[in-house]
Amino acid sequence: MKKYIWVLLVLSSITAAAQVSVHTEMRTATWNLIGLKYDKQVKPLVWQAVFPPALKAIHNKIIELPGYIIPTKVGNSFSEFMFSIVPIASCPYCGTGDIPSMIEVKTLKPINWTEEPITLRGKFIINDSGDSRSTFFLLDATKR
């Protein structure tokens, strides 16, 4: 019996050591507002983005967002990239996980890539034109 308990303890410790590290939670009131956007079907096979009033209220305003850089090009320093509430390892396009809220960022000067979360400040723009670009932009962004 002691042998079985010992094996169970060893297996439990191996399983605990194999757990993926959890990222720092970046959810803020502003990220929650961005998450309010949803799509509705307006006719068969045609969907349209819906931006609730609370989300529209921050359009064209200067905001701050914490998050993670998701590069869209090869390099170590970027002036254009995606910004996410979760790190690249949690992105379904780059690793594992669900589709996170993301914003396309254009900075005033390049920012070095890091796996650590950063905070950006810039002008929040909602792209409701229906084109294929990003839905949200953070323009003239600076690292805080």
XYZ file of C-alpha atoms in Angstrom:
144
model
C 0.000 0.000 0.000
C 2.834 2.404 0.871
C 4.337 1.643 -2.533
C 1.140 2.762 -4.308
C 0.940 5.943 -2.278
C 4.567 6.690 -3.115
C 3.917 6.166 -6.863
C 0.833 8.380 -6.674
C 2.825 11.167 -4.994
C 5.598 10.961 -7.617
C 3.090 11.073 -10.491
C 1.292 14.009 -8.885
C 4.522 15.982 -8.572
C 5.433 15.294 -12.221
C 1.978 16.458 -13.340
C 2.246 19.626 -11.243
C 5.683 20.411 -12.700
C 4.334 20.026 -16.255
C 1.645 22.692 -15.838
C 1.837 25.659 -18.210
C 2.674 28.923 -16.477
C -0.281 31.276 -16.250
C 0.071 34.718 -17.809
C -0.507 37.970 -15.979
C -4.157 39.029 -16.200
C -4.440 42.173 -18.328
C -8.220 42.650 -18.183
C -9.177 46.240 -17.425
C -12.369 48.245 -17.796
C -11.167 49.386 -21.235
C -10.456 45.813 -22.405
C -13.948 44.930 -21.167
C -15.409 47.719 -23.322
C -13.504 46.448 -26.362
C -14.913 42.979 -25.670
C -18.466 44.345 -26.011
C -18.173 44.368 -29.830
C -20.127 41.544 -31.429
C -21.215 40.487 -34.906
C -24.796 40.057 -36.051
C -26.070 38.428 -39.208
C -27.775 41.001 -41.457
C -28.586 38.562 -44.278
C -27.511 35.047 -45.226
C -23.705 34.795 -45.134
C -23.352 38.512 -44.331
C -22.316 39.633 -40.841
C -21.914 43.145 -39.481
C -19.978 44.383 -36.453
C -22.042 45.984 -33.697
C -20.431 48.529 -31.389
C -22.502 49.234 -28.248
C -22.758 52.892 -27.082
C -20.285 52.400 -24.219
C -17.655 51.212 -26.703
C -18.433 54.010 -29.171
C -17.897 56.494 -26.322
C -14.131 55.816 -26.305
C -13.771 56.123 -30.109
C -11.222 58.797 -31.006
C -10.195 59.158 -27.332
C -6.761 58.716 -25.750
C -6.705 55.477 -23.749
C -4.196 53.304 -21.896
C -4.103 49.542 -22.289
C -1.906 46.910 -20.687
C -1.154 43.885 -22.810
C 1.251 41.841 -24.871
C 2.939 42.561 -28.214
C 1.962 40.138 -30.984
C 4.429 40.730 -33.859
C 3.125 40.699 -37.423
C 6.600 40.800 -39.004
C 10.000 39.306 -38.252
C 12.213 41.476 -36.066
C 13.010 42.674 -32.563
C 11.635 46.200 -32.728
C 8.248 47.217 -34.088
C 6.252 50.339 -34.872
C 3.265 48.293 -36.116
C 1.993 45.166 -34.364
C -1.057 43.573 -32.810
C -1.666 44.074 -29.095
C -3.471 41.454 -27.047
C -4.873 40.814 -23.628
C -3.001 37.469 -23.625
C 0.612 36.583 -24.554
C 1.601 35.095 -27.892
C 1.704 31.570 -26.416
C -2.051 31.839 -25.754
C -2.924 33.147 -29.233
C -4.721 30.553 -31.407
C -2.811 31.754 -34.464
C 0.538 31.421 -32.702
C 0.074 28.869 -29.932
C -2.980 27.579 -28.137
C -6.151 29.064 -26.743
C -9.232 31.001 -27.756
C -9.298 34.091 -29.981
C -8.344 37.017 -27.726
C -9.330 40.652 -28.036
C -6.679 42.353 -30.157
C -5.935 45.854 -31.407
C -3.687 46.916 -34.271
C -1.085 49.353 -32.972
C 0.897 52.031 -34.779
C 3.523 53.656 -32.541
C 5.296 57.006 -32.777
C 8.664 55.235 -32.368
C 9.603 51.532 -32.465
C 9.138 49.393 -29.355
C 11.400 46.443 -28.592
C 9.617 43.101 -28.435
C 9.244 41.491 -25.038
C 7.344 38.539 -23.634
C 6.452 40.670 -20.629
C 3.284 42.780 -20.528
C 3.587 46.482 -21.323
C 1.216 49.450 -21.160
C 0.491 51.560 -24.226
C -1.168 54.972 -24.520
C -2.670 56.189 -27.776
C -5.751 57.238 -29.726
C -8.374 54.472 -29.893
C -10.095 54.178 -33.264
C -13.028 51.924 -34.189
C -12.878 50.813 -37.814
C -16.539 50.434 -38.761
C -15.922 50.821 -42.513
C -16.571 47.137 -43.204
C -13.193 46.686 -44.898
C -10.865 43.804 -44.094
C -8.503 45.752 -41.841
C -8.500 45.421 -38.064
C -11.625 46.401 -36.167
C -9.681 48.440 -33.604
C -6.589 50.635 -33.839
C -4.389 52.353 -31.285
C -2.689 55.195 -33.166
C 0.308 57.348 -32.215
C 0.881 54.918 -29.356
C 3.665 55.290 -26.818
C 4.955 52.844 -24.243
C 4.257 53.959 -20.672
